Amino acid sequence: MTTLDNRVSSRPIPNPSKSLITKLNAGTGLVVGIIFALGTYYLLNNNSSDDATVNFQHYNRTLLASMLMWSVGFLVGIGAFIGPWRWLIGKDLTAEEQLYLAGDGQGIKRYFKYCTDHKVVGIQYLVGVITMLAVGGTMAMMIRTNLAMPGGHFITASVYNSLVGLHGITMIIAMIIVATGPFGNFIMPIMIGAADMAFPRLNALSWWVLFTAIPVLCSAWFLGGIPTGWTAYAPLSIQAGPGMNAFLATIIIFAFSTAVAGANITATVVAMRAKGMSWNRVPIFVIGATISVALAVPAFPTFMLAMIQTALDRTFMTSFFDANFGGSGWLYAHLFWIMGHPEVYVILIPGVAILMEIVPVFVRKPLFSYTSAIVGFAGIAGLSVLVWAHHMYMSGWMPMLNGPFMVTTEMISIPTGLIFLVILGTLWNGKPWLKMPMLCVYAFLWNMLVGGITGLYLSDVPADNYLHGSMYVTAHFHYTLMGSALTGAVAGLVYWFPKMTGRMFNERSSYVAFWFIQLGFQVLYLGMFTAGAEGQPRRVVDYADTFHVSNMVSTIGAYGVGIGFIVLLWGVVHSWRHGIIAPMNPWGAKTLEWTVPYPVPLVNFDTPPVVTSDPYGYGKAVK
Amino acid sequence: MSDHNAPELNPTPGERFTKFLKRKDVLETLGWAVFYTTGFVILGGKFYTKWMPTMMSTDMRAIERLMVIFTWISAPVCGFVLSMATYTFRHGHRGDTPPEDGPATRTNRLGISLFGVMSSLLALVAILYGLIELNSSAEAATKDAPNAMVVEVTGSQWVWSFNYPAQGVTSNELMLPINKPVIFKIISEDVNHSFWPVQLGVKADANRYQTTTVQTKPNKLGAFDVKCAELCGLYHAYMETNGAVVTTADFNNWVTAQGGHTA
Amino acid sequence: MASSNMTASKRVASALVGTLLGVAVVATVGLTLHSVSGDPQGKIYATKSADSISVNGMSYPKAAVTMGVYPDGETALKDGSAAAKVNKQTGYPQYGPSTHVVLPAHTYITMTIHVYDSGEELNNPYFGKVVGTVGGTATFDGVAQTSIPSDQVQHTFTLHGLPTRTQDPLFINVPLPKVEAKDNGDPIPTKDAETRNAGHTVTFSFLTGSKGDYVWNCEYPCGDGTYRKFGGVMSTYGYMSGKVTVA
């Protein structure tokens, strides 16, 4: 427990109220960040050359450097480096200062500070994720509105392409942190009986680094947008305008945040479990979140690397991906998908794990075959690093390897099957309590079934000859990411809302939102599957008249989903402010987070808990 | 999954199975399973035959067949999952208090083993089917290759152009003679594109300085669409052109009209 | 569950207002995007004439439309092009007065393009060919030709669309010859009629079909400094790209 280390310094303890720490917050971060960014910009920006190529590269350098310096400046301004600085001069933070950093007794202010309390970080992530999903969702509505009618009359091509790319990357970032951010930070340490995360300052760092990526990503709009989609394939990304720098900088910053968060969560679970919580007693959500971040730790550096190489190609005339000078676009595709395919499981696994956590509570039965769940997660994670080139069947990179990659890809259906087995086995012979989180479990079963089976077609090389790059792909991965992973996260929100806010989630709004979202979702993607089967390419601003009906159906469904999410957002705001005060354990669950009161004390537990069994001891003994 | 109500002390596996089948919940679930499986076999297959476009080559025919057969293979999986989901949902508990505890079943070796074997077998069938299909199309292509016509496909930001080297013709439209194997040699002048003659059921990316090759044999007269399936910038959506499969005579007339020479 | 500190009716009202507010926010974003992504320069309409012409035994009414290609916005402005007033990137070459052309259906269109820009070489030599015009030729300063060498090209007018069953296919490619410095010593024209003639004039005709939406873009790589010179101005809507509406 680093934060509350009680080591007594021999020197007199300075009063933290006079310390610099107390003066810094997001506002000072903002100021210093902007100073750093503008300073860098004005220092570097001089497009004096006659050569357009030199100017183009120099402008890219200037923008990239300014964006990265904004991030650094913000972190300096919010005080992220005070700890390391103290070490450098041979001191350490005093106990009082650490207590101050943990946000002790600072009320709402601590949410705007470099606060090391994992519960504060969890709430910061929650608000951040909701904001990102709202922004990404709004962009989705724009896309669907444009596609309601053929002709592309609503938005022009360049704005549309930017929408597609920014919707993609916003949602991908939001989905990567949607479960491990809020719940992994707020709930998970309590679930394993820890007082905080293993590295509380890194925890705050991971959030605030991520935060600095948000304005950078938004700046892409004002720099001409990005034409590349979220995959940012080279050489299109090398050709792209200044907005591309915002994308590159976002990923570089985000990958850093993920690495920090991943290392922290993994270390916490490995080292800080309560006494008696052997590996076979760890709640399944913790297992899922850990496998997810452990998978992200090796995956994201390749993405970061690909972005750095793209940036170098754009700024210093290297040619990693530029075939005109001996590079290869395939290299980019490899680096991207070596991250890209594990990444979808980084998103999916924690979402599924939340649902697995929920099922036993609402069915009042033990989790069926805990071992299968772990084998399923581990199998998926293991195989997911061996399948990336199924995104490149049609690239011409190496047709001979299509067969082997098809085999590994289709093998993923076996561990995925185990996930169904665990949930169905828990449901069977039980009487599920049909509250909103439980409804999400049912929605997941259907959505994951559709997503999984359509994935089977896509994994098959001959079928992919037709389906690759079509709307069918778009519909497929929305079923897995949105229909499955996001449904899991929404279930988690309603389920853990009482512990995170002290209030129950407004029930009626949760049901209204659920049905709007899920029914709208089916209409939306049924239309999109049809458009794909008919042969409509994805990421198009306009389409042939023959696809009109399926696109119109899709847009109608999308509006349903949109209304559902607005209702859900209302539910969040309303319940947070006016919801019924929640009892300590409203669902009668047996995991440790329900044994602590709201507000959760700074150190979580008055006395460290001792665990004697796994948390699934529900049910009557079998005769 | 286990029969937890068995009153006999030592029932044989056969007896236990019969008894299991007679359980009310099992019967209802089985009913749902049959319902969903049949539904998916019928509707799932129809979905693709209805919506996928005209098949203008054996490759496209193979794709549509594969989609339908994979739907059938996965129908029992849908039946299994959806039947159990439907049964438990129908018999779920509503209200503000938690339901009574269910049986504390933590595992069921037989159930897990059966599930593992079945799901692996289905995956195996899918894998084998895909591999055999992949192999047979490669085999047919190899056999056809010697008498194939070559078309050089160039993707430029946002227009396709086609060169027929043997005929000395360049065009923005893709004309193909029927029943003649054709090899597309695809290249890009700039960023990545993906050459997709939709109704022919083939696709390959256009890369800068890397020729990709794809082969097919159109076997039905008519128009088809040529699209770009890889986001390539501003007018990606409009990177489409007309294609047509025509009779050999019509093809030769077209070549002559374009100022080329027929073989 | 028990009620919260808000009455049920108040809660429903709050939910409705909240939802409407959300919808309003999304709609505002949409309308804003729609308004910024329209055609700021307006549209150019073809001028119909009373004449008609017979092509392949069919009679078509005639219409004409004129555009210019300028090395930058400043030059375009001198020529009275509206494009430069809106397009802020003055360093970009551009078509004017607008890049959205509206043409009548089933008409013989004569298009005249004045060109004032210099050039280098095409990425894809195919676009040195004249394609899709009546007679397969275009008139370059009075001389009818079927193509120009790919290193003599300045820009191209390449019109294409989606092959659909309800809109007639239309594909036109006309290369525009570059203006050499020697043509008048200064490739930048002014509104003054004499120097303006220093550029080239390209004229071609084509037949429109039924109503439909098409796009056109330039295939000459003029996105300086970017990969294959197709970024920058080439990838920014409204300079070297536009729409064609056949109405």
Short mmCIF file of N, CA and C in Angstrom, two decimals, chain B residues 14 19 23 28 35 64 76 78 85 88-89 94 102 106 114 135 149 157-158 172 177-178 193 218 225 246 257:
data_model
loop_
_atom_site.label_atom_id
_atom_site.label_comp_id
_atom_site.label_asym_id
_atom_site.label_seq_id
_atom_site.Cartn_x
_atom_site.Cartn_y
_atom_site.Cartn_z
N GLY B 14 -28.85 -45.75 -19.13
CA GLY B 14 -29.99 -45.73 -20.04
C GLY B 14 -31.23 -45.21 -19.35
N LYS B 19 -35.16 -40.92 -18.22
CA LYS B 19 -35.81 -40.10 -17.21
C LYS B 19 -35.53 -38.62 -17.47
N ARG B 23 -38.22 -35.18 -18.45
CA ARG B 23 -38.41 -33.98 -17.62
C ARG B 23 -39.13 -32.89 -18.41
N GLU B 28 -39.58 -29.19 -23.04
CA GLU B 28 -39.86 -27.87 -23.62
C GLU B 28 -38.63 -27.32 -24.33
N PHE B 35 -37.42 -26.12 -32.95
CA PHE B 35 -38.00 -24.92 -33.58
C PHE B 35 -36.92 -24.01 -34.15
N GLU B 64 -21.83 -18.77 -52.47
CA GLU B 64 -23.22 -18.80 -51.99
C GLU B 64 -23.54 -20.15 -51.36
N PRO B 76 -27.78 -26.05 -35.56
CA PRO B 76 -27.92 -26.76 -34.27
C PRO B 76 -27.33 -25.97 -33.10
N CYS B 78 -27.29 -22.71 -32.86
CA CYS B 78 -28.33 -21.73 -32.52
C CYS B 78 -29.44 -22.40 -31.74
N ALA B 85 -31.86 -20.58 -23.61
CA ALA B 85 -32.12 -19.19 -23.24
C ALA B 85 -33.63 -18.95 -23.17
N THR B 88 -35.29 -20.71 -20.02
CA THR B 88 -35.03 -20.06 -18.73
C THR B 88 -35.64 -18.67 -18.68
N PHE B 89 -35.69 -18.00 -19.82
CA PHE B 89 -36.29 -16.67 -19.84
C PHE B 89 -37.79 -16.75 -19.56
N ARG B 94 -39.72 -12.72 -11.77
CA ARG B 94 -39.91 -11.27 -11.83
C ARG B 94 -40.24 -10.78 -10.43
N GLY B 102 -31.17 -21.87 -6.69
CA GLY B 102 -31.28 -23.05 -7.52
C GLY B 102 -30.33 -24.12 -6.99
N ARG B 106 -22.08 -27.24 -9.79
CA ARG B 106 -20.90 -26.48 -10.18
C ARG B 106 -20.30 -26.97 -11.47
N LEU B 114 -19.49 -33.59 -23.70
CA LEU B 114 -20.30 -33.66 -24.90
C LEU B 114 -20.23 -32.34 -25.67
N ASN B 135 -8.93 -25.46 -51.78
CA ASN B 135 -8.09 -26.29 -52.62
C ASN B 135 -8.72 -26.51 -53.99
N MET B 149 -7.14 -15.46 -70.43
CA MET B 149 -6.88 -14.13 -70.96
C MET B 149 -6.38 -13.26 -69.81
N GLN B 157 -6.45 6.62 -57.67
CA GLN B 157 -7.44 7.23 -56.81
C GLN B 157 -8.51 7.86 -57.69
N TRP B 158 -9.49 7.55 -57.80
CA TRP B 158 -10.73 6.90 -57.56
C TRP B 158 -11.36 6.38 -58.82
N ASN B 172 -12.03 1.93 -69.42
CA ASN B 172 -12.47 2.14 -68.05
C ASN B 172 -13.58 1.17 -67.67
N PRO B 177 -15.20 -11.99 -72.12
CA PRO B 177 -15.92 -12.99 -72.92
C PRO B 177 -16.37 -14.14 -72.02
N ILE B 178 -17.51 -14.72 -72.35
CA ILE B 178 -18.04 -15.79 -71.51
C ILE B 178 -17.21 -17.05 -71.64
N HIS B 193 -6.06 -0.16 -52.93
CA HIS B 193 -7.45 -0.33 -53.33
C HIS B 193 -7.76 -1.82 -53.23
N PRO B 218 -15.89 -16.37 -65.88
CA PRO B 218 -17.29 -15.97 -65.93
C PRO B 218 -18.09 -16.96 -66.77
N ASP B 225 -20.90 -5.43 -61.46
CA ASP B 225 -20.35 -4.19 -60.90
C ASP B 225 -18.89 -4.41 -60.52
N VAL B 246 -19.84 -10.88 -71.94
CA VAL B 246 -20.49 -10.88 -73.25
C VAL B 246 -20.07 -12.12 -74.04
N ALA B 257 -13.75 -2.23 -81.99
CA ALA B 257 -14.26 -0.86 -81.88
C ALA B 257 -13.32 0.01 -81.06
#
